[in-house]
Structures are given as structure tokens and as C-alpha cells.
């Protein structure tokens, strides 16, 4: 057992200095060596240090019954069994050793971060992450695996997709030294599929989605299989392999219909709307977006809000491309009404741009230059930074402002070259 790490963890947790813990037992320099696993002290010394910290020297958590209960709790979190997760968490909190034992406490806190994310308590999850991070030098490989996995998931929730991907790859590296169950591997691959997809590493996303899907299918997990088909549909659409994309969306739709999963059906129709738009089938795209609205139920999370406003944005763009002024203005007005209840800065800007276009507002150039393009550049949403830069370049060219037009065209080309993996068109 790594006694040094346990001592350091509880010393820091109790707010003691090395001098305070070592006083009357050993020198602080010797304690430092113990904590850094540079020496093996006598059992009598360890017993005295443990006693001062209020710990049971004979206790071992590696085969403790609570460890199994913790794993059961984590599994319920991963599979989003909320009632089971809450019940098991309360049971664990009633067992004093869960919080008193170094090994068990670390796992409890790491799993709690994921539980908080499940409950959409992102800021509380971040606070828990900040707290546990100070003990990182006491982690073993298993702890490091979960630390990087929940770090990657938390950064995904914060839309830091590149950072999320890097942390999840660290988790994957640690997984090679562990004996994980199939559901843990499929979970890791699924999270990697999500993060690589959002970071626009499409080939990597296809690879990890395939790995996750293979495990889910072998365990007859229909819901997660449908999730994987949705991700693959998005991936192949970005690669412009539209037949493969539709094939995956159709498989997801069949499963979601069978399981009556309204969230998945909503996502399927949203993404078919995007695909039809890329094929310039604008009426079919509008039909799919409207179909997705039938599956919008309660809007409780930031993700729900984002998806809902994306549907409205999609309807605005499709009516605009059909030169349907009335339809475009109707959905702009609907978007503005929804922003009152569900504020979102990117969607506020999207709706504002189209409103300025449709009303021929002369301030559109200023809006794009001073608000819209800087915002999407700052938030690293390069797809929209490119689209709006191209639109502004075209607008300025029509006004014969050729020098300024070329500067925004250069910006769009630079971003496109730098982020060539983005794919897709660049029309507004």
C-alpha cells in the first residue's frame, strides 16, 4: 500500500503542515521522504502518524465492500439511471469510511463529478474537480484514468472540445494498465467519438464510434447503438458521404421509434435537416426541421436550449435560401421571442444578422465587423467566423469597397486553410 500518498492526502485535507504532523514523531524532512515514497519507515512510525491524523492503520480500501458499492454507483451514473444513482450516493454518504478513507474518498469525488454533470450541475462539478485536482500527485493509475475521463467530459460540457479530446486520450493511455469491463471501454470510446467529432477530427470520430458501437451491439444496447448511428450520420454528412449518412440516420430513427426515444428522434430530424440543406433540398430540410419540433418537450438544460434554437436558426436559413421573405421573418420573430426565455449569444447574433438582411438595415456591415465576426473568432467557432467573413467580403465588393472586401476574403481563406478539417460549404 502507498502509505506516503495516504499520509499526504489526509495531511493536506486536514490543513496540517509537515511540521505539525511530524512534531514529536519524526523530522519534517523524513516525513517529506515518506510522503514522496523515497523511504519505507518503521511500522511504529506509520502507526503514530496515522493515529495523529485519526486514521486506522489496519484499514485497507482496495478490497473494501464500499469499493464495490462505488463501482455500482458509477455504473448507474454512466447509464443515466438517475434514481439508482441518487439512492446509491446517499447510501455511500452514510458510510463514514467513504469520506474518511483516502482511496475511497478519491473515487467518490471523481465519480461525483460525473454525477453532477449528469444532473447538469456543471459549475458544481468544476468546483469538485478543482478540489480533487490538488490531490493528483497521490493518484494511482486507476484514479488517473477516472480523473482524465471526467476532466474530458467536463471540458466537453464547457465546449472546450480540443482540451476534452486530449484529456480523454490520457484516460485511454491509463486504461491500458487496467482491467476494465466492456461497458467502461464502450463509454470511453463513445466519449472520444463525441469529443473528436466536435473538434472536427472526423476520421477519428468514425473510428471511435465504430469501436463503441461494436460493444453496444454485442450487449444489445439499443439506445446507445442509436446514439452511435446519429454520431456516424453526422460524421459522414461532414465528409459529404450523404448516402452513408442517411443510412445511419435511418438506422437511428428505426431504433428510436422502436424504443420511443423522443430525444433521439429529435436529433435525427435536426441532422437530416442539416443534410438536406447541404444537398440544397431546402423544402425537405424545412420539413425535417419542423418534424424535429414535434419532439421538443421540456427545455431544462443548456443543451436542450442550444438544440431548440438551432432548429429555429435552421428554419431561418432555409427560408432565406428559398428567397421566402415571409417565412424567414416569421422564424426570426419566433427566434427573438424564444431568446427572452432561453438567452443564447450566438443565436442572438445569428437572428440579428438575418433580420438586418431582410429589413435591409444599413448597419449590417458594422454589425458583422464589430460584433458578429469578432464574437465567433473569440469563441473559436471557426465555421461561422468563415461564413460571416465571406458574406461581408461579398457585401463590401458589391459596394465597390474592394480593399476591405479582400481583407475579409483573406481572413476567411486563412481560417479555412488553418481549419481545413471543418468541411461543408461556406455560404450564409
Coordinates of C-alpha atoms in Angstrom, one line a residue:
X1 CA 0.0 0.0 0.0
X2 CA 1.2 3.5 -0.8
X3 CA 1.3 4.9 2.8
X4 CA 3.1 8.1 1.7
X5 CA 0.3 9.2 -0.6
X6 CA -2.3 8.4 2.1
X7 CA -0.5 10.5 4.6
X8 CA 0.0 13.4 2.3
X9 CA -3.6 13.3 1.2
X10 CA -5.0 13.4 4.7
X11 CA -2.5 16.0 5.9
X12 CA -3.5 18.4 3.1
X13 CA -7.1 17.6 3.6
X14 CA -6.9 18.4 7.3
X15 CA -4.9 21.6 6.6
X16 CA -1.7 20.5 8.5
X17 CA 1.8 21.4 7.6
X18 CA 4.6 18.7 7.5
X19 CA 6.0 20.2 10.7
X20 CA 2.6 19.9 12.5
X21 CA 2.2 16.3 11.5
X22 CA 5.8 15.2 12.2
X23 CA 6.2 17.1 15.5
X24 CA 7.4 14.7 18.3
X25 CA 7.4 11.7 16.0
X26 CA 10.0 12.3 13.2
X27 CA 11.6 15.2 11.4
X28 CA 9.7 17.1 8.8
X29 CA 12.4 16.2 6.3
X30 CA 11.9 12.5 7.0
X31 CA 8.1 12.9 6.6
X32 CA 8.7 14.5 3.2
X33 CA 10.7 11.5 2.1
X34 CA 7.9 9.2 3.3
X35 CA 5.2 11.2 1.5
X36 CA 7.2 11.1 -1.7
X37 CA 7.7 7.3 -1.4
X38 CA 11.5 7.8 -1.1
X39 CA 11.8 5.6 2.0
X40 CA 9.9 2.9 3.9
X41 CA 9.5 3.8 7.6
X42 CA 9.1 1.5 10.5
X43 CA 5.6 0.3 11.2
X44 CA 5.6 2.0 14.6
X45 CA 6.3 5.4 12.9
X46 CA 3.4 4.9 10.5
X47 CA 1.1 3.9 13.3
X48 CA 1.9 7.1 15.2
X49 CA 1.4 9.3 12.0
X50 CA -1.9 7.6 11.2
X51 CA -3.1 8.0 14.8
X52 CA -2.4 11.7 14.7
X53 CA -4.4 12.0 11.6
X54 CA -7.3 10.0 13.1
X55 CA -6.8 7.1 10.7
X56 CA -7.0 3.3 11.2
X57 CA -3.6 1.9 10.1
X58 CA -5.0 -1.6 9.6
X59 CA -7.7 -0.4 7.2
X60 CA -7.3 -1.3 3.5
X61 CA -9.7 0.1 0.9
X62 CA -8.5 -1.9 -2.1
X63 CA -10.9 -4.8 -1.3
X64 CA -13.3 -2.8 0.9
X65 CA -17.0 -3.5 0.4
X66 CA -17.6 0.2 -0.3
X67 CA -15.3 0.0 -3.3
X68 CA -17.8 -2.3 -5.0
X69 CA -20.7 -0.1 -4.0
X70 CA -18.8 2.8 -5.6
X71 CA -18.4 0.9 -8.8
X72 CA -22.1 0.1 -8.8
X73 CA -22.8 3.8 -8.3
X74 CA -20.5 4.8 -11.1
X75 CA -22.2 2.3 -13.5
X76 CA -25.6 3.8 -12.7
X77 CA -24.3 7.3 -13.5
X78 CA -22.8 6.2 -16.8
X79 CA -26.1 4.5 -17.9
X80 CA -28.0 7.5 -16.6
X81 CA -30.1 5.6 -14.1
X82 CA -30.8 8.7 -12.1
X83 CA -32.9 7.2 -9.3
X84 CA -30.5 4.4 -8.7
X85 CA -27.6 6.8 -8.8
X86 CA -29.1 9.1 -6.2
X87 CA -30.1 6.2 -3.9
X88 CA -26.6 4.7 -4.1
X89 CA -24.9 8.1 -3.4
X90 CA -26.9 8.5 -0.3
X91 CA -26.0 5.0 0.9
X92 CA -22.3 5.8 0.3
X93 CA -22.5 9.1 2.2
X94 CA -24.0 7.3 5.2
X95 CA -20.9 5.1 5.4
X96 CA -18.3 7.1 7.2
X97 CA -15.3 5.3 5.7
X98 CA -16.3 6.6 2.2
X99 CA -15.1 10.1 3.1
X100 CA -12.5 9.1 5.8
X101 CA -10.5 6.7 3.7
X102 CA -8.1 8.2 1.2
X103 CA -8.7 5.6 -1.5
X104 CA -12.5 5.6 -1.3
X105 CA -12.8 9.3 -1.0
X106 CA -10.8 10.0 -4.2
X107 CA -13.0 7.6 -6.2
X108 CA -16.2 9.0 -4.6
X109 CA -15.2 12.6 -5.6
X110 CA -14.2 11.5 -9.1
X111 CA -17.5 9.7 -9.6
X112 CA -19.4 12.6 -8.0
X113 CA -18.1 15.0 -10.7
X114 CA -19.7 12.8 -13.3
X115 CA -22.9 12.6 -11.2
X116 CA -23.0 16.4 -11.1
X117 CA -22.6 16.6 -14.9
X118 CA -25.4 14.1 -15.3
X119 CA -27.6 16.5 -13.3
X120 CA -26.3 19.4 -15.4
X121 CA -24.6 21.0 -12.4
X122 CA -21.6 22.0 -14.4
X123 CA -20.2 24.7 -12.1
X124 CA -20.5 22.4 -9.0
X125 CA -18.8 19.7 -11.0
X126 CA -16.0 22.2 -11.8
X127 CA -15.7 23.1 -8.1
X128 CA -15.4 19.4 -7.2
X129 CA -12.8 19.0 -9.9
X130 CA -10.7 21.9 -8.6
X131 CA -10.8 20.4 -5.1
X132 CA -9.8 16.9 -6.1
X133 CA -7.1 18.2 -8.5
X134 CA -4.9 19.3 -5.6
X135 CA -4.5 15.6 -4.6
X136 CA -3.5 14.5 -8.1
X137 CA 0.0 13.6 -7.0
X138 CA -1.5 10.9 -4.7
X139 CA -3.4 9.2 -7.6
X140 CA -2.6 5.7 -8.8
X141 CA -3.2 4.6 -12.4
X142 CA -6.9 3.8 -11.8
X143 CA -7.5 7.2 -10.2
X144 CA -5.7 8.9 -13.0
X145 CA -7.9 7.1 -15.6
X146 CA -11.1 8.4 -14.0
X147 CA -9.6 11.8 -13.4
X148 CA -8.8 12.4 -17.0
X149 CA -12.1 10.8 -18.1
X150 CA -14.2 13.1 -16.0
X151 CA -11.9 16.1 -16.9
X152 CA -12.5 15.4 -20.6
X153 CA -16.2 15.1 -20.0
X154 CA -16.4 18.3 -18.0
X155 CA -14.4 20.2 -20.7
X156 CA -16.8 18.8 -23.3
X157 CA -19.7 20.3 -21.3
X158 CA -17.8 23.6 -21.4
X159 CA -17.4 23.4 -25.2
X160 CA -13.6 23.0 -24.9
X161 CA -13.6 20.2 -27.4
X162 CA -9.9 20.1 -28.2
X163 CA -9.0 20.0 -24.5
X164 CA -11.7 17.4 -23.9
X165 CA -10.1 15.2 -26.6
X166 CA -6.6 15.5 -25.0
X167 CA -7.8 14.5 -21.6
X168 CA -9.8 11.5 -22.9
X169 CA -6.7 10.3 -24.8
X170 CA -4.8 10.5 -21.5
X171 CA -7.6 8.4 -19.9
X172 CA -7.2 5.9 -22.8
X173 CA -3.4 5.7 -22.1
X174 CA -4.1 4.9 -18.5
X175 CA -6.7 2.3 -19.4
X176 CA -4.0 0.0 -20.9
X177 CA -2.7 -0.8 -17.4
X178 CA -6.2 -1.5 -16.0
X179 CA -8.7 -4.3 -16.3
X180 CA -11.8 -2.6 -17.4
X181 CA -15.2 -4.1 -18.3
X182 CA -16.8 -3.8 -21.7
X183 CA -19.2 -1.1 -20.6
X184 CA -16.3 1.0 -19.4
X185 CA -14.4 0.6 -22.7
X186 CA -17.6 1.5 -24.7
X187 CA -18.1 4.5 -22.6
X188 CA -14.6 5.7 -23.1
X189 CA -14.8 5.2 -26.9
X190 CA -18.2 6.9 -27.0
X191 CA -16.8 10.0 -25.2
X192 CA -13.8 10.0 -27.6
X193 CA -16.2 9.8 -30.5
X194 CA -18.1 12.8 -29.2
X195 CA -15.1 14.9 -28.5
X196 CA -13.2 14.2 -31.7
X197 CA -16.4 14.8 -33.7
X198 CA -16.9 18.2 -32.0
X199 CA -13.2 19.0 -32.5
X200 CA -13.7 18.2 -36.2
X201 CA -11.4 15.2 -36.3
X202 CA -13.9 13.3 -38.3
X203 CA -11.9 10.2 -39.2
X204 CA -11.0 9.7 -35.5
X205 CA -14.7 10.1 -34.5
X206 CA -15.7 7.5 -37.1
X207 CA -13.1 5.1 -35.7
X208 CA -14.1 5.5 -32.0
X209 CA -17.8 5.5 -32.8
X210 CA -17.3 2.1 -34.6
X211 CA -15.5 0.7 -31.6
X212 CA -18.2 1.8 -29.2
X213 CA -21.0 0.6 -31.5
X214 CA -19.5 -2.8 -31.8
X215 CA -19.6 -3.3 -28.0
X216 CA -23.1 -1.8 -27.6
X217 CA -24.4 -4.1 -30.3
X218 CA -22.8 -7.1 -28.7
X219 CA -24.7 -6.3 -25.5
X220 CA -27.9 -5.5 -27.3
X221 CA -27.9 -1.9 -26.0
X222 CA -30.3 -0.3 -28.5
X223 CA -30.3 3.2 -27.0
X224 CA -26.5 3.6 -27.1
X225 CA -26.4 1.9 -30.6
X226 CA -28.8 4.6 -31.8
X227 CA -26.6 7.3 -30.3
X228 CA -23.7 5.9 -32.2
X229 CA -25.6 5.8 -35.5
X230 CA -26.5 9.5 -35.0
X231 CA -22.8 10.4 -34.5
X232 CA -21.9 8.4 -37.6
X233 CA -24.6 10.1 -39.6
X234 CA -23.2 13.5 -38.6
X235 CA -19.6 12.4 -39.4
X236 CA -20.4 11.0 -42.9
X237 CA -22.5 14.1 -43.6
X238 CA -19.5 16.3 -42.9
X239 CA -17.4 14.1 -45.2
X240 CA -20.2 14.6 -47.8
X241 CA -20.8 10.9 -48.0
X242 CA -24.6 11.6 -47.8
X243 CA -25.8 8.1 -48.7
X244 CA -23.8 6.7 -45.8
X245 CA -25.0 9.5 -43.6
X246 CA -28.7 8.9 -44.4
X247 CA -28.2 5.2 -43.9
X248 CA -27.0 5.8 -40.3
X249 CA -29.8 8.3 -39.6
X250 CA -32.4 5.8 -40.8
X251 CA -31.0 3.1 -38.5
X252 CA -31.1 5.5 -35.6
X253 CA -34.7 6.5 -36.5
X254 CA -35.8 2.9 -36.6
X255 CA -34.3 2.1 -33.2
X256 CA -35.6 5.4 -31.6
X257 CA -39.1 4.7 -33.0
X258 CA -39.0 1.2 -31.6
X259 CA -37.8 2.4 -28.1
X260 CA -39.9 5.6 -28.3
X261 CA -36.9 7.7 -27.6
X262 CA -38.1 11.3 -28.4
X263 CA -34.7 12.9 -27.7
X264 CA -33.1 10.7 -30.4
X265 CA -35.9 11.2 -32.8
X266 CA -35.5 15.0 -32.4
X267 CA -31.7 14.7 -33.1
X268 CA -32.3 12.5 -36.1
X269 CA -34.7 15.0 -37.8
X270 CA -32.4 18.0 -36.9
X271 CA -29.5 16.4 -38.6
X272 CA -31.5 15.2 -41.6
X273 CA -32.5 18.9 -41.9
X274 CA -28.8 19.8 -42.0
X275 CA -28.0 17.1 -44.5
X276 CA -30.9 18.1 -46.8
X277 CA -29.7 21.7 -46.6
X278 CA -26.2 20.6 -47.8
X279 CA -27.9 18.9 -50.7
X280 CA -29.8 22.1 -51.4
X281 CA -33.1 20.3 -50.8
X282 CA -34.4 23.3 -48.9
X283 CA -38.1 22.3 -48.8
X284 CA -37.1 18.8 -47.5
X285 CA -34.8 20.5 -45.0
X286 CA -37.6 22.7 -43.7
X287 CA -39.9 19.6 -43.4
X288 CA -37.3 17.8 -41.3
X289 CA -36.6 20.8 -39.0
X290 CA -40.4 21.2 -38.4
X291 CA -40.7 17.4 -37.8
X292 CA -38.0 17.8 -35.1
X293 CA -40.1 20.4 -33.3
X294 CA -42.7 17.7 -32.7
X295 CA -40.2 16.0 -30.4
X296 CA -39.2 19.1 -28.4
X297 CA -40.6 18.5 -24.9
X298 CA -39.3 20.3 -21.8
X299 CA -36.2 22.6 -22.2
X300 CA -34.3 22.0 -19.0
X301 CA -30.6 22.1 -19.9
X302 CA -28.2 24.3 -21.9
X303 CA -28.1 21.5 -24.5
X304 CA -31.9 21.5 -24.8
X305 CA -31.8 25.3 -25.4
X306 CA -29.0 25.1 -27.9
X307 CA -30.8 22.3 -29.9
X308 CA -34.1 24.2 -29.9
X309 CA -32.6 27.5 -31.1
X310 CA -30.6 25.6 -33.7
X311 CA -33.8 24.3 -35.2
X312 CA -35.1 27.8 -35.5
X313 CA -31.8 29.0 -36.9
X314 CA -32.1 26.2 -39.5
X315 CA -35.6 27.2 -40.5
X316 CA -34.5 30.8 -40.9
X317 CA -31.6 29.8 -43.2
X318 CA -33.7 27.5 -45.3
X319 CA -36.4 30.1 -45.9
X320 CA -33.7 32.7 -46.7
X321 CA -32.2 30.3 -49.3
X322 CA -35.6 29.9 -50.9
X323 CA -36.0 33.7 -51.0
X324 CA -39.1 33.2 -48.9
X325 CA -39.1 36.6 -47.1
X326 CA -42.3 36.0 -45.1
X327 CA -41.1 32.6 -43.9
X328 CA -37.7 34.0 -43.0
X329 CA -39.2 36.9 -41.0
X330 CA -41.7 34.6 -39.3
X331 CA -39.0 32.4 -37.9
X332 CA -36.7 35.4 -37.0
X333 CA -39.6 36.8 -34.9
X334 CA -40.1 33.4 -33.3
X335 CA -36.4 33.1 -32.5
X336 CA -36.4 36.5 -30.9
X337 CA -39.4 35.5 -28.8
X338 CA -37.7 32.4 -27.6
X339 CA -34.5 34.2 -26.7
X340 CA -36.4 36.0 -24.0
X341 CA -36.9 32.7 -22.2
X342 CA -33.7 31.0 -23.5
X343 CA -30.9 33.5 -23.9
X344 CA -28.0 32.5 -26.2
X345 CA -25.5 34.9 -27.5
X346 CA -24.6 33.1 -30.7
X347 CA -28.2 32.6 -31.7
X348 CA -29.0 36.3 -30.8
X349 CA -26.3 37.2 -33.4
X350 CA -27.5 34.7 -36.0
X351 CA -31.1 36.0 -35.8
X352 CA -29.9 39.7 -35.8
X353 CA -27.8 39.2 -39.0
X354 CA -30.8 37.7 -40.8
X355 CA -33.1 40.4 -39.5
X356 CA -30.7 43.1 -40.8
X357 CA -30.5 41.4 -44.2
X358 CA -34.3 41.0 -44.5
X359 CA -35.0 44.6 -43.4
X360 CA -32.1 46.0 -45.5
X361 CA -30.6 47.6 -42.4
X362 CA -27.7 49.8 -43.4
X363 CA -25.8 48.9 -40.2
X364 CA -25.3 45.3 -41.2
X365 CA -21.7 46.0 -42.2
X366 CA -20.9 47.5 -38.7
X367 CA -22.7 44.6 -37.0
X368 CA -20.7 42.0 -38.9
X369 CA -17.4 43.8 -38.4
X370 CA -17.7 44.8 -34.8
X371 CA -19.9 42.2 -33.2
X372 CA -20.5 39.0 -35.2
X373 CA -17.1 38.1 -36.7
X374 CA -15.1 39.0 -33.6
X375 CA -17.5 37.0 -31.4
X376 CA -17.2 33.8 -33.4
X377 CA -13.5 34.2 -33.7
X378 CA -13.1 34.7 -30.0
X379 CA -15.4 31.7 -29.2
X380 CA -13.4 29.6 -31.7
X381 CA -16.5 28.8 -33.8
X382 CA -14.5 29.0 -37.0
X383 CA -17.3 27.7 -39.2
X384 CA -19.4 30.8 -38.6
X385 CA -16.4 33.1 -38.5
X386 CA -15.6 31.9 -42.0
X387 CA -19.2 32.1 -43.3
X388 CA -19.8 35.7 -42.0
X389 CA -16.4 36.8 -43.2
X390 CA -17.2 35.5 -46.7
X391 CA -20.6 37.2 -46.6
X392 CA -19.1 40.5 -45.5
X393 CA -16.5 40.3 -48.2
X394 CA -19.2 39.8 -50.8
X395 CA -21.2 42.7 -49.4
X396 CA -18.2 45.0 -49.4
X397 CA -17.4 44.0 -53.0
X398 CA -20.9 45.0 -54.1
X399 CA -20.3 48.4 -52.5
X400 CA -17.0 48.6 -54.5
X401 CA -15.0 48.6 -51.3
X402 CA -12.5 46.2 -52.8
X403 CA -9.6 46.7 -50.4
X404 CA -11.7 46.0 -47.4
X405 CA -13.5 43.2 -49.1
X406 CA -10.2 41.4 -49.9
X407 CA -9.1 41.7 -46.3
X408 CA -12.2 39.7 -45.1
X409 CA -11.8 37.3 -48.0
X410 CA -8.2 36.7 -46.9
X411 CA -9.4 36.2 -43.3
X412 CA -11.9 33.6 -44.5
X413 CA -9.3 31.8 -46.6
X414 CA -6.8 31.8 -43.7
X415 CA -9.3 30.3 -41.3
X416 CA -10.4 27.8 -43.9
X417 CA -6.8 26.7 -44.6
X418 CA -6.0 26.6 -40.8
X419 CA -9.1 24.6 -40.1
X420 CA -9.4 22.7 -43.4
X421 CA -10.9 19.7 -41.5
X422 CA -14.1 21.7 -41.0
X423 CA -15.6 20.7 -44.3
X424 CA -19.0 21.9 -45.5
X425 CA -20.0 24.9 -47.5
X426 CA -19.3 28.5 -46.6
X427 CA -22.5 30.2 -47.9
X428 CA -24.6 32.1 -45.4

